[in-house]
């Protein structure tokens, strides 16, 4: 039987901070860790490993919360008012530009000029597998960081909603250390917006729609980026052959 203290809730939350880092741990040894390791295999690990890590950690955390009797009401799936859904989709798409603005700050501060809008992808080509990967990860992240984190901190531990949103946003952002330090700052912003959407709307469906819209916009940009890259690559290859 679980202890009636709050130590279990905090332990579960602490164990869910950075699921994607499990990939670093599992690939820290062996051929994948060697310099010059196959980049295609590395991309595939990101494509499959990141959503798998999030889904496994989320499922385990929710199972422990359910068994321990502290599954938050935030995970009940209450339907939001209809107008919240298109508003969430617009907010999610707008967050792509907001994250780009955050990423541009260091370059502008260094006098390097405004960077070109580009999508960082560690999962290879922007095909169907990439789409499934980013959308599955988004769903797991919302269940974990908005549903479980904010629910436990606000409903169970009675922290103010703003504090719960901020803590969940930071935890969500730290989970993106796998993609670099700048991603942490960008995802702190997005995580705060997703959390506010849930608290204000009263439904986990709203930040989920926003997150899916954000990732869908990134996916569309990635497909466009891929199409633009291929002709340039063929032109460069042709020039190399001619030389």
Short mmCIF file of C-alpha atoms in Angstrom, two decimals:
data_model
loop_
_atom_site.label_atom_id
_atom_site.label_comp_id
_atom_site.label_asym_id
_atom_site.label_seq_id
_atom_site.Cartn_x
_atom_site.Cartn_y
_atom_site.Cartn_z
CA UNK A 1 0.00 0.00 0.00
CA UNK A 2 1.26 3.45 -0.88
CA UNK A 3 2.30 5.88 1.84
CA UNK A 4 -0.30 8.59 2.58
CA UNK A 5 2.44 11.25 2.55
CA UNK A 6 3.14 13.55 -0.37
CA UNK A 7 6.60 12.11 -0.93
CA UNK A 8 5.27 9.72 -3.57
CA UNK A 9 3.66 12.51 -5.58
CA UNK A 10 6.89 14.50 -5.58
CA UNK A 11 8.95 11.43 -6.42
CA UNK A 12 6.74 10.65 -9.42
CA UNK A 13 7.01 14.22 -10.68
CA UNK A 14 10.78 14.28 -10.23
CA UNK A 15 11.09 11.03 -12.19
CA UNK A 16 9.29 12.53 -15.19
CA UNK A 17 11.36 15.68 -15.75
CA UNK A 18 13.42 14.61 -18.77
CA UNK A 19 12.24 11.38 -20.44
CA UNK A 20 14.22 11.99 -23.63
CA UNK A 21 17.46 11.90 -21.63
CA UNK A 22 16.88 8.14 -21.35
CA UNK A 23 18.06 7.96 -24.96
CA UNK A 24 21.40 9.50 -24.02
CA UNK A 25 21.80 6.98 -21.22
CA UNK A 26 20.92 3.94 -23.34
CA UNK A 27 23.18 5.03 -26.23
CA UNK A 28 26.11 6.23 -24.10
CA UNK A 29 28.03 3.02 -24.76
CA UNK A 30 28.62 0.79 -27.73
CA UNK A 31 28.91 1.62 -31.45
CA UNK A 32 26.39 4.48 -31.30
CA UNK A 33 28.66 6.40 -28.91
CA UNK A 34 31.73 6.29 -31.18
CA UNK A 35 32.83 9.34 -33.15
CA UNK A 36 31.56 9.20 -36.69
CA UNK A 37 28.64 6.92 -35.82
CA UNK A 38 26.07 6.52 -38.58
CA UNK A 39 23.97 9.69 -38.61
CA UNK A 40 21.04 7.91 -40.20
CA UNK A 41 20.88 5.49 -37.29
CA UNK A 42 21.19 8.39 -34.86
CA UNK A 43 18.28 10.14 -36.57
CA UNK A 44 16.20 7.00 -36.34
CA UNK A 45 16.91 6.73 -32.63
CA UNK A 46 15.59 10.25 -32.22
CA UNK A 47 12.57 9.52 -34.40
CA UNK A 48 11.57 6.41 -32.46
CA UNK A 49 13.32 6.88 -29.13
CA UNK A 50 11.94 10.29 -28.12
CA UNK A 51 8.23 9.43 -28.43
CA UNK A 52 8.85 5.96 -26.99
CA UNK A 53 10.60 7.44 -23.95
CA UNK A 54 7.80 9.94 -23.37
CA UNK A 55 5.04 7.38 -23.83
CA UNK A 56 6.66 4.85 -21.49
CA UNK A 57 7.44 7.40 -18.77
CA UNK A 58 3.98 8.98 -19.04
CA UNK A 59 2.20 5.62 -18.89
CA UNK A 60 4.26 4.55 -15.87
CA UNK A 61 3.68 7.85 -14.05
CA UNK A 62 -0.08 7.77 -14.65
CA UNK A 63 -0.26 4.12 -13.53
CA UNK A 64 1.53 4.93 -10.28
CA UNK A 65 -0.68 7.99 -9.73
CA UNK A 66 -3.84 5.95 -10.32
CA UNK A 67 -2.70 3.16 -8.02
CA UNK A 68 -1.58 5.64 -5.38
CA UNK A 69 -4.91 7.46 -5.46
CA UNK A 70 -3.63 10.84 -6.60
CA UNK A 71 -4.63 10.92 -10.26
CA UNK A 72 -5.62 14.58 -10.79
CA UNK A 73 -9.04 15.71 -11.98
CA UNK A 74 -7.17 17.64 -14.69
CA UNK A 75 -6.85 14.31 -16.52
CA UNK A 76 -10.59 13.67 -16.54
CA UNK A 77 -10.99 14.83 -20.14
CA UNK A 78 -13.67 17.45 -19.52
CA UNK A 79 -14.80 18.97 -22.84
CA UNK A 80 -14.05 22.68 -23.27
CA UNK A 81 -16.31 25.36 -24.73
CA UNK A 82 -16.28 25.04 -28.51
CA UNK A 83 -14.61 28.41 -29.13
CA UNK A 84 -11.59 27.35 -27.10
CA UNK A 85 -10.48 24.85 -29.74
CA UNK A 86 -9.91 27.22 -32.70
CA UNK A 87 -8.37 29.74 -30.30
CA UNK A 88 -6.00 27.04 -29.06
CA UNK A 89 -5.05 26.10 -32.63
CA UNK A 90 -4.21 29.73 -33.44
CA UNK A 91 -2.20 30.09 -30.23
CA UNK A 92 -0.25 26.92 -30.97
CA UNK A 93 0.66 28.04 -34.48
CA UNK A 94 1.66 31.49 -33.18
CA UNK A 95 4.00 29.85 -30.65
CA UNK A 96 6.21 28.71 -33.53
CA UNK A 97 6.95 32.35 -34.30
CA UNK A 98 7.36 33.15 -30.62
CA UNK A 99 9.91 30.37 -30.18
CA UNK A 100 11.76 31.60 -33.27
CA UNK A 101 11.89 35.08 -31.72
CA UNK A 102 13.37 33.64 -28.52
CA UNK A 103 15.94 31.74 -30.57
CA UNK A 104 16.88 34.89 -32.49
CA UNK A 105 17.75 36.87 -29.36
CA UNK A 106 21.30 35.43 -28.87
CA UNK A 107 22.18 36.03 -32.54
CA UNK A 108 20.87 39.58 -32.48
CA UNK A 109 22.70 40.28 -29.22
CA UNK A 110 25.93 39.05 -30.82
CA UNK A 111 25.35 41.24 -33.88
CA UNK A 112 24.98 38.23 -36.18
CA UNK A 113 21.70 39.43 -37.69
CA UNK A 114 18.31 37.80 -37.87
CA UNK A 115 18.58 34.05 -38.52
CA UNK A 116 16.70 32.32 -41.31
CA UNK A 117 13.53 30.57 -40.18
CA UNK A 118 14.45 26.89 -40.16
CA UNK A 119 13.28 23.77 -38.38
CA UNK A 120 15.73 21.75 -36.33
CA UNK A 121 15.00 18.05 -36.78
CA UNK A 122 16.84 15.15 -35.18
CA UNK A 123 14.50 12.61 -36.72
CA UNK A 124 15.58 12.49 -40.34
CA UNK A 125 13.35 13.32 -43.31
CA UNK A 126 9.99 14.96 -42.70
CA UNK A 127 7.87 12.00 -43.70
CA UNK A 128 5.01 10.10 -42.13
CA UNK A 129 7.20 8.63 -39.41
CA UNK A 130 8.32 12.11 -38.38
CA UNK A 131 4.69 13.27 -38.22
CA UNK A 132 3.69 10.35 -35.99
CA UNK A 133 6.74 10.96 -33.80
CA UNK A 134 6.11 14.65 -33.11
CA UNK A 135 2.34 14.25 -32.64
CA UNK A 136 2.67 11.27 -30.28
CA UNK A 137 5.28 13.12 -28.26
CA UNK A 138 3.00 16.17 -27.99
CA UNK A 139 0.12 14.07 -26.66
CA UNK A 140 2.36 12.40 -24.06
CA UNK A 141 3.83 15.74 -22.96
CA UNK A 142 0.39 17.26 -22.38
CA UNK A 143 -0.79 14.29 -20.32
CA UNK A 144 2.42 14.46 -18.32
CA UNK A 145 3.26 18.13 -17.80
CA UNK A 146 -0.16 19.77 -17.94
CA UNK A 147 -2.42 16.95 -16.77
CA UNK A 148 -0.24 15.27 -14.14
CA UNK A 149 2.17 18.03 -13.11
CA UNK A 150 -0.26 20.92 -12.84
CA UNK A 151 -2.93 18.62 -11.46
CA UNK A 152 -0.74 17.26 -8.68
CA UNK A 153 0.85 20.60 -7.77
CA UNK A 154 -2.41 22.56 -7.79
CA UNK A 155 -5.06 20.00 -6.80
CA UNK A 156 -3.07 17.71 -4.50
CA UNK A 157 -0.36 19.96 -3.06
CA UNK A 158 -2.57 23.10 -3.14
CA UNK A 159 0.03 25.35 -4.73
CA UNK A 160 -1.30 28.48 -6.48
CA UNK A 161 -2.23 27.86 -10.10
CA UNK A 162 0.44 30.28 -11.33
CA UNK A 163 3.16 28.46 -9.40
CA UNK A 164 1.96 25.10 -10.72
CA UNK A 165 1.94 26.40 -14.30
CA UNK A 166 5.45 27.84 -13.92
CA UNK A 167 6.87 24.67 -12.36
CA UNK A 168 5.30 22.47 -15.04
CA UNK A 169 6.62 24.78 -17.76
CA UNK A 170 10.18 24.53 -16.42
CA UNK A 171 9.93 20.75 -16.09
CA UNK A 172 8.62 20.52 -19.65
CA UNK A 173 11.43 22.77 -20.88
CA UNK A 174 14.17 20.82 -19.10
CA UNK A 175 12.83 17.76 -20.88
CA UNK A 176 14.13 19.36 -24.09
CA UNK A 177 17.77 19.41 -23.00
CA UNK A 178 18.10 16.56 -25.50
CA UNK A 179 17.77 19.22 -28.23
CA UNK A 180 20.14 21.80 -26.73
CA UNK A 181 20.15 24.64 -24.23
CA UNK A 182 18.34 27.15 -26.44
CA UNK A 183 15.40 24.77 -26.73
CA UNK A 184 14.96 24.96 -22.95
CA UNK A 185 14.32 28.72 -23.11
CA UNK A 186 11.98 28.33 -26.07
CA UNK A 187 9.99 25.53 -24.47
CA UNK A 188 9.67 27.38 -21.16
CA UNK A 189 7.64 29.98 -23.05
CA UNK A 190 5.50 27.38 -24.82
CA UNK A 191 5.01 25.38 -21.64
CA UNK A 192 3.77 28.46 -19.78
CA UNK A 193 1.25 29.21 -22.55
CA UNK A 194 0.01 25.60 -22.62
CA UNK A 195 -0.38 25.62 -18.86
CA UNK A 196 -2.28 28.90 -18.83
CA UNK A 197 -4.60 27.58 -21.54
CA UNK A 198 -5.45 24.58 -19.39
CA UNK A 199 -6.01 26.55 -16.19
CA UNK A 200 -8.14 29.23 -17.85
CA UNK A 201 -10.18 26.85 -20.02
CA UNK A 202 -10.48 24.12 -17.41
CA UNK A 203 -9.79 21.40 -19.97
CA UNK A 204 -6.66 19.46 -20.93
CA UNK A 205 -8.03 19.27 -24.48
CA UNK A 206 -7.24 22.96 -25.05
CA UNK A 207 -3.44 22.83 -24.51
CA UNK A 208 -3.42 19.51 -26.35
CA UNK A 209 -4.97 21.14 -29.43
CA UNK A 210 -2.53 24.05 -29.10
CA UNK A 211 0.44 21.71 -28.84
CA UNK A 212 -0.71 19.62 -31.80
CA UNK A 213 -1.19 22.81 -33.82
CA UNK A 214 2.31 23.96 -32.90
CA UNK A 215 3.87 20.65 -33.86
CA UNK A 216 1.73 20.48 -37.00
CA UNK A 217 3.02 23.91 -38.04
CA UNK A 218 6.59 22.78 -37.40
CA UNK A 219 5.90 19.67 -39.46
CA UNK A 220 4.59 21.76 -42.37
CA UNK A 221 7.69 23.97 -42.19
CA UNK A 222 9.90 20.88 -42.09
CA UNK A 223 8.25 19.46 -45.22
CA UNK A 224 8.74 22.77 -47.01
CA UNK A 225 12.35 22.97 -45.81
CA UNK A 226 12.97 19.46 -47.09
CA UNK A 227 11.56 20.30 -50.52
CA UNK A 228 13.73 23.41 -50.75
CA UNK A 229 16.83 21.53 -49.67
CA UNK A 230 16.63 18.76 -52.26
CA UNK A 231 17.05 20.94 -55.40
CA UNK A 232 19.98 22.75 -53.77
CA UNK A 233 21.60 19.43 -52.90
CA UNK A 234 21.14 18.15 -56.47
CA UNK A 235 22.61 21.38 -57.89
CA UNK A 236 25.62 21.16 -55.58
CA UNK A 237 26.15 17.52 -56.53
CA UNK A 238 25.97 18.41 -60.23
CA UNK A 239 28.55 21.15 -59.83
CA UNK A 240 30.83 18.76 -57.98
CA UNK A 241 30.57 16.19 -60.76
CA UNK A 242 31.25 18.84 -63.40
CA UNK A 243 34.35 20.03 -61.55
#
